PDB file of C-alpha atoms in Angstrom:
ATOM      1  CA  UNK A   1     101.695  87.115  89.767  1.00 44.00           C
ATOM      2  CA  UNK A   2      97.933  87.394  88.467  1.00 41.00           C
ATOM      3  CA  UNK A   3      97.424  89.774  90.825  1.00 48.00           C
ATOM      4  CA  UNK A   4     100.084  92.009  89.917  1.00 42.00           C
ATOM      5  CA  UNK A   5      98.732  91.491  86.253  1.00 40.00           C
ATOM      6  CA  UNK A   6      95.241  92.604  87.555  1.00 46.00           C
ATOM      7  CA  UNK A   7      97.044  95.759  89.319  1.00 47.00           C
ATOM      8  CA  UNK A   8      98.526  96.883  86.659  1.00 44.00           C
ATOM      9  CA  UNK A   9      95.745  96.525  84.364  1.00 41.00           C
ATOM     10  CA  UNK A  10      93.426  98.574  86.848  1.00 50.00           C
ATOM     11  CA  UNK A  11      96.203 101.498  86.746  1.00 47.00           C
ATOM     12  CA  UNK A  12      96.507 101.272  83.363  1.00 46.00           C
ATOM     13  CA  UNK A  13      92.751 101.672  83.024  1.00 42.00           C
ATOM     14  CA  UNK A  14      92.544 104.627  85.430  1.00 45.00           C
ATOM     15  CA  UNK A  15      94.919 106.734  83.653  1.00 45.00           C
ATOM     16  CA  UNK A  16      97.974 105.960  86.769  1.00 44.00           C
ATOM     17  CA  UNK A  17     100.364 105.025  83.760  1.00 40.00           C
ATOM     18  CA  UNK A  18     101.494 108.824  83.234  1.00 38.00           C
ATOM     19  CA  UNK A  19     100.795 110.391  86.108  1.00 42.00           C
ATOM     20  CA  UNK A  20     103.978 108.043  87.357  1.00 42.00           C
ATOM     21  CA  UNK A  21     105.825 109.081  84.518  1.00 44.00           C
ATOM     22  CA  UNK A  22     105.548 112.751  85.156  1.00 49.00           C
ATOM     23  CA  UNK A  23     108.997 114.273  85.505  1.00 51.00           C
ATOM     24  CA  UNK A  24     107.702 116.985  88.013  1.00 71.00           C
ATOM     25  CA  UNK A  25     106.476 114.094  90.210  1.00 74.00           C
ATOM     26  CA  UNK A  26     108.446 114.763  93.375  1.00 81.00           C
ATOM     27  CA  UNK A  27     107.818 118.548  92.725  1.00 84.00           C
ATOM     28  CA  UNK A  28     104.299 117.306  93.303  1.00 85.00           C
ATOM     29  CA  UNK A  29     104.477 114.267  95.550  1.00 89.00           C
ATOM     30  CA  UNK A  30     106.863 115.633  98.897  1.00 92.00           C
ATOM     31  CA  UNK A  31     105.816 116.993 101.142  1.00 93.00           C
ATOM     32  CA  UNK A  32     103.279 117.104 104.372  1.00 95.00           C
ATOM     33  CA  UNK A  33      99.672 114.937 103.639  1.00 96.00           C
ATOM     34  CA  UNK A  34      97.275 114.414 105.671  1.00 96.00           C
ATOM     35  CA  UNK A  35      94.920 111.405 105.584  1.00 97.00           C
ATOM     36  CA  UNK A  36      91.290 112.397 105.282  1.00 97.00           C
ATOM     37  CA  UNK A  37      89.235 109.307 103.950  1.00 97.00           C
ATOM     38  CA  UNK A  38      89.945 105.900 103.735  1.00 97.00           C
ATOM     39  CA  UNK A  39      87.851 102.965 102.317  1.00 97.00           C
ATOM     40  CA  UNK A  40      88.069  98.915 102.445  1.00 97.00           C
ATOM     41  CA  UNK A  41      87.195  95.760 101.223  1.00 97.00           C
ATOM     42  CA  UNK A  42      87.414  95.029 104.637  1.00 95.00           C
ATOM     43  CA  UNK A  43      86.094  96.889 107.257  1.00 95.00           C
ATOM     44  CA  UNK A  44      87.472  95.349 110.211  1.00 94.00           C
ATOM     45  CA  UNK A  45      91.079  96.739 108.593  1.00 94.00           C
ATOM     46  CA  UNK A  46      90.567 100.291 108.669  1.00 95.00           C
ATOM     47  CA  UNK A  47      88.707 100.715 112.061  1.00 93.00           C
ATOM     48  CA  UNK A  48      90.110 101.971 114.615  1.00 91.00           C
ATOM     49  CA  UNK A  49      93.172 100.614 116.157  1.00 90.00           C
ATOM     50  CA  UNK A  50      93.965  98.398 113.039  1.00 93.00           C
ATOM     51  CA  UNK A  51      97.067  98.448 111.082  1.00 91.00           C
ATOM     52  CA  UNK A  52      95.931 100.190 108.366  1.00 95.00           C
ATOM     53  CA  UNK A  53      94.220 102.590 110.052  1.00 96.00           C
ATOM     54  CA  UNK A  54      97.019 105.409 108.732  1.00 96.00           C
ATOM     55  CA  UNK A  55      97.579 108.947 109.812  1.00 96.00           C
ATOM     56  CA  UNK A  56      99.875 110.460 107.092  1.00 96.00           C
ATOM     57  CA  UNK A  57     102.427 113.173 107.593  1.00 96.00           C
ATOM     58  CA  UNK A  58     104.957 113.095 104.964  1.00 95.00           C
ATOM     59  CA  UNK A  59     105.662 111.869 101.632  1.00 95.00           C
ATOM     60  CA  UNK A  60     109.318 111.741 100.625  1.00 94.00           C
ATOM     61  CA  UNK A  61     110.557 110.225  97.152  1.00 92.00           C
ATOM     62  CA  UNK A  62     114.452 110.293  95.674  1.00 90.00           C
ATOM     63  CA  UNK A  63     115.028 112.409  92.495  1.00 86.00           C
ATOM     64  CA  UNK A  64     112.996 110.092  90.303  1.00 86.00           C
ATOM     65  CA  UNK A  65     110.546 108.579  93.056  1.00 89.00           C
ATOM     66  CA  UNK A  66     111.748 105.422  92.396  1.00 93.00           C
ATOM     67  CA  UNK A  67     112.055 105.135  95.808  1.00 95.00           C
ATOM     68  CA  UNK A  68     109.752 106.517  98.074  1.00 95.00           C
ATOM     69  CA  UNK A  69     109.281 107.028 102.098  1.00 96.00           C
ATOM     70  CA  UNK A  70     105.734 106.714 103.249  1.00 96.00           C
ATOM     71  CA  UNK A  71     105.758 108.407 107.196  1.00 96.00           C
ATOM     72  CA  UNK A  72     102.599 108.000 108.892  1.00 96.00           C
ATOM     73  CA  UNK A  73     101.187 107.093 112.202  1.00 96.00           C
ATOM     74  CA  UNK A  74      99.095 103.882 113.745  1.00 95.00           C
ATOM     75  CA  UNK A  75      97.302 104.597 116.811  1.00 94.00           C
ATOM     76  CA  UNK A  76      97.114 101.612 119.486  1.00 89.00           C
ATOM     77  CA  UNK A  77      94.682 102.412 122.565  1.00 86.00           C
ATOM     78  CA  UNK A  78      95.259 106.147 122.899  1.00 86.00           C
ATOM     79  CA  UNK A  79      99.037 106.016 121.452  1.00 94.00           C
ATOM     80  CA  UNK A  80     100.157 106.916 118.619  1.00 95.00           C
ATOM     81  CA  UNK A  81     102.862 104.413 117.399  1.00 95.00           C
ATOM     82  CA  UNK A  82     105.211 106.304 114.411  1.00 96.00           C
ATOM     83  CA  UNK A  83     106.255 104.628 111.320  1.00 96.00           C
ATOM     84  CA  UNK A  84     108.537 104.581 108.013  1.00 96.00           C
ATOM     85  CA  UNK A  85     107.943 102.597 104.969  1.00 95.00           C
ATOM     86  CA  UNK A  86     109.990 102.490 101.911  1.00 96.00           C
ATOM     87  CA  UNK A  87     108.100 101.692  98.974  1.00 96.00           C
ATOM     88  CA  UNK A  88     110.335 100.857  95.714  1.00 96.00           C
ATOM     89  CA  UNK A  89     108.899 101.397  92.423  1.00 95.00           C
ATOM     90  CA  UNK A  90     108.898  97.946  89.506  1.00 93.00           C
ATOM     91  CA  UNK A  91     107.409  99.482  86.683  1.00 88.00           C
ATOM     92  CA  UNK A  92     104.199 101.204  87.325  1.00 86.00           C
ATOM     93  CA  UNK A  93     103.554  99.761  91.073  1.00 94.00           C
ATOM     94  CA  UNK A  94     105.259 100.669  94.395  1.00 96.00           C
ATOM     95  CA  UNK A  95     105.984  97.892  96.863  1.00 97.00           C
ATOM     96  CA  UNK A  96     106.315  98.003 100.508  1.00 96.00           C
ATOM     97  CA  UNK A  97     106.654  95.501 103.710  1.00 95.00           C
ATOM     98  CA  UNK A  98     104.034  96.543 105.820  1.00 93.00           C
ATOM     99  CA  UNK A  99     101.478  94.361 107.689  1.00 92.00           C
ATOM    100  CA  UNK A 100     102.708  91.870 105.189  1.00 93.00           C
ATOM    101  CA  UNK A 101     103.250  92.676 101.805  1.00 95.00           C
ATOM    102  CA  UNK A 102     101.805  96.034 100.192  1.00 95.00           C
ATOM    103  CA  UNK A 103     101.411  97.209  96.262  1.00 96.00           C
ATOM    104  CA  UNK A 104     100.455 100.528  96.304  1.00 95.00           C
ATOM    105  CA  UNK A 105      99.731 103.241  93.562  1.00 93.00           C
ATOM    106  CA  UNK A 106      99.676 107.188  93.865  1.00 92.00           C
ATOM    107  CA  UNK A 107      97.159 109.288  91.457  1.00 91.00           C
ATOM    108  CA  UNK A 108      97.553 113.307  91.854  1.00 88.00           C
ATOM    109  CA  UNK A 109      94.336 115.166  91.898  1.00 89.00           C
ATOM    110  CA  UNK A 110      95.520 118.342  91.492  1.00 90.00           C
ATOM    111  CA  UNK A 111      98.424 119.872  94.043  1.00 90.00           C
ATOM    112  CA  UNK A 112      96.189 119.618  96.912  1.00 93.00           C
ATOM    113  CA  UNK A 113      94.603 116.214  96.896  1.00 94.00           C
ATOM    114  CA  UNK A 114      96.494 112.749  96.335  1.00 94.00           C
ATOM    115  CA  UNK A 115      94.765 109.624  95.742  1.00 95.00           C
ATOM    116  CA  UNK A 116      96.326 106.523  96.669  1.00 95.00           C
ATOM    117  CA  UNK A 117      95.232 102.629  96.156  1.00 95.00           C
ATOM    118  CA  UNK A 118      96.926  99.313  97.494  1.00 95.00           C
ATOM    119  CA  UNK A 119      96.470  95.566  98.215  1.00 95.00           C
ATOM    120  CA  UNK A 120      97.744  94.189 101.021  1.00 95.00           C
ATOM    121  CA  UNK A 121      98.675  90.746 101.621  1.00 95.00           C
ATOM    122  CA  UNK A 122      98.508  89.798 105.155  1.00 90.00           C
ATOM    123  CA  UNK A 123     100.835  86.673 106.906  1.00 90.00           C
ATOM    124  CA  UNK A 124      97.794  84.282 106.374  1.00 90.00           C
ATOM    125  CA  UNK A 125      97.345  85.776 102.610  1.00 92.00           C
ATOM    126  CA  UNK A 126      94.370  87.584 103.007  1.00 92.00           C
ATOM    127  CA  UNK A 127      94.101  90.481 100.880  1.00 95.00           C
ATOM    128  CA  UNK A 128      92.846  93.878 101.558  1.00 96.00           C
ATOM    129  CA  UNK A 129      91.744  96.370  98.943  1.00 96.00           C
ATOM    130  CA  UNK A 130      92.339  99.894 100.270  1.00 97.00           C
ATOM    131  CA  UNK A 131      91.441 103.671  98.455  1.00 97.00           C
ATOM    132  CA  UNK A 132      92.351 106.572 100.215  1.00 97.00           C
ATOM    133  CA  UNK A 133      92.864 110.467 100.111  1.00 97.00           C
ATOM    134  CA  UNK A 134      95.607 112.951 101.277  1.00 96.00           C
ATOM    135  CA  UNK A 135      94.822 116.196 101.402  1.00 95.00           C
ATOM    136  CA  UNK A 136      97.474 119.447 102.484  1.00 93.00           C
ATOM    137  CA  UNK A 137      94.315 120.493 104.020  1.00 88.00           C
ATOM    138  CA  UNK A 138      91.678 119.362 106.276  1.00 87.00           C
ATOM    139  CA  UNK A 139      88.792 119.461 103.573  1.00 89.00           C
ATOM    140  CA  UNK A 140      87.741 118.171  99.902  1.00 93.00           C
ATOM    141  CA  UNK A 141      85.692 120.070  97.897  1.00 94.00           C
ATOM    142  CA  UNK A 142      82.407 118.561  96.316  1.00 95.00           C
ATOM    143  CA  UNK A 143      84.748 118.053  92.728  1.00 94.00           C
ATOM    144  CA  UNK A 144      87.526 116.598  95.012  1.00 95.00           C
ATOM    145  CA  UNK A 145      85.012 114.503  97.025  1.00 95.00           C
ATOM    146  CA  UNK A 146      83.573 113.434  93.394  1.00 95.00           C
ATOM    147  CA  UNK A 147      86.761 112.368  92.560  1.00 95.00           C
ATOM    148  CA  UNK A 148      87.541 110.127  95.544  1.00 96.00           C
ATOM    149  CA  UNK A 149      83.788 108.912  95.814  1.00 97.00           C
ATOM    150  CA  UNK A 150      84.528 107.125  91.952  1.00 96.00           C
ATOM    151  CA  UNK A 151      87.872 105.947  92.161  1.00 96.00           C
ATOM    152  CA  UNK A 152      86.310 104.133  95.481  1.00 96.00           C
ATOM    153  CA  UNK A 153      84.038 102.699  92.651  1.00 95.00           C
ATOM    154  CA  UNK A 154      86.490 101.899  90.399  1.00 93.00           C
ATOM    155  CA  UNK A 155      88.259  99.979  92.681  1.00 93.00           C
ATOM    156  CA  UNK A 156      85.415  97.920  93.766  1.00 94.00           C
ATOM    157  CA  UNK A 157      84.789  98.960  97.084  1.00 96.00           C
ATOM    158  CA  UNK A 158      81.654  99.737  98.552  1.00 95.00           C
ATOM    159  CA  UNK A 159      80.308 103.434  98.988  1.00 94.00           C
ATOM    160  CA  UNK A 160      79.595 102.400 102.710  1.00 96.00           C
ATOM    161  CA  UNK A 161      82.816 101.597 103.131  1.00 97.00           C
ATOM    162  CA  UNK A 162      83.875 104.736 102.890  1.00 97.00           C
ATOM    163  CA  UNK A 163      85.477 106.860 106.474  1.00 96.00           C
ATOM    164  CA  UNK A 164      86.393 110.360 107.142  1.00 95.00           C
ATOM    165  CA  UNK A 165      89.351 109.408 109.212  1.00 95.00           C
ATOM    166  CA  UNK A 166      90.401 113.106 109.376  1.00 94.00           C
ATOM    167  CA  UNK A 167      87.886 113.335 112.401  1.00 93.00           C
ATOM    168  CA  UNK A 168      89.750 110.941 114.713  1.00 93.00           C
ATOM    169  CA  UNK A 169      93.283 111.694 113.827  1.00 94.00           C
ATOM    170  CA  UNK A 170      94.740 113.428 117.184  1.00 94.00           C
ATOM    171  CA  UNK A 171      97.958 112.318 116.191  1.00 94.00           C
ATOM    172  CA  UNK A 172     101.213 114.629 116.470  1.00 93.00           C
ATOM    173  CA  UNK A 173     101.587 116.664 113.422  1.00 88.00           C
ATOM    174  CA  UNK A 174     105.444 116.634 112.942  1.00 84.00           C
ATOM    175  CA  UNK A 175     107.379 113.335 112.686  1.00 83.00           C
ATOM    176  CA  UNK A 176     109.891 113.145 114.718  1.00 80.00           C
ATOM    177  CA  UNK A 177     113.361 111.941 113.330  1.00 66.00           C
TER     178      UNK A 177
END
């Protein structure tokens, strides 16, 4: 519970509060993304290989994204494995089964660039802070790079722990259904 507290105080800090509330959000939320950075409080989490290692694809939400699909891809070995999470919105915060338990937060940048945040709680409770961007292209510019580089800061993770994941995702680019 404190750590849902502690969530939403961080997105109420960070302005998340009416970006979520925008009406146009699924105007600006579905659609194809691709992941291009990712950072962690843990390291050993976002590496290669690991769970949360993800390749997004496609962003889906219902008419109010209270409900949203996440479709993105984990690559084992030289496979990529395909997956589908369904995050459902309580108040600000979406929430998702994945690798455990997920809260997770979306911040537009502009119609390009999507920022995203979570915590996830593994099986053994270990929690993982993770700050990401998705991109309809392949690039950020320096502003968008800015922009990334200090919500990494804001959400307490390191600068160093910061990886252009764009350069090792040979994953298909369609889901398949």
């Amino acid at each position: 519970m404190m750590r849902a507290i502690i969530l939403l105080l961080t997105l109420h800090v960070l302005g998340v509060s009416s970006v979520m509330m925008n009406k146009s959000l699924k105007k600006q939320i579905d659609g194809n993304w691709r992941t291009i950075y990712l950072a962690a409080s843990n390291m050993e989490k976002i590496k290669e290989g690991s769970p949360l290692r993800t390749y997004f694809r496609q962003i889906l939400c219902d008419s109010r994204c209270n409900r949203i699909n996440l479709y993105f891809f984990i690559k084992l070995g030289a496979k990529c494995q395909q997956y589908k999470i369904i995050g459902r919105k309580q108040r600000e915060v979406y929430y998702a089964e994945y690798e455990g338990s997920t809260a997770f937060m979306l911040k537009m940048v502009n119609e390009k660039i999507l920022l995203f945040h979570y915590f996830n709680k593994n099986m053994r409770n270990d929690v993982t802070r993770v700050a990401g961007v998705l991109a309809k292209g392949k690039q950020l510019t320096k502003a968008e790079m800015t922009e990334y580089m200090n919500f990494v800061e804001e959400m307490g993770i390191e600068d160093e722990n910061v990886q252009r994941v764009m350069d090792t995702d040979n994953c298909p680019d369609k889901i398949s259904s």
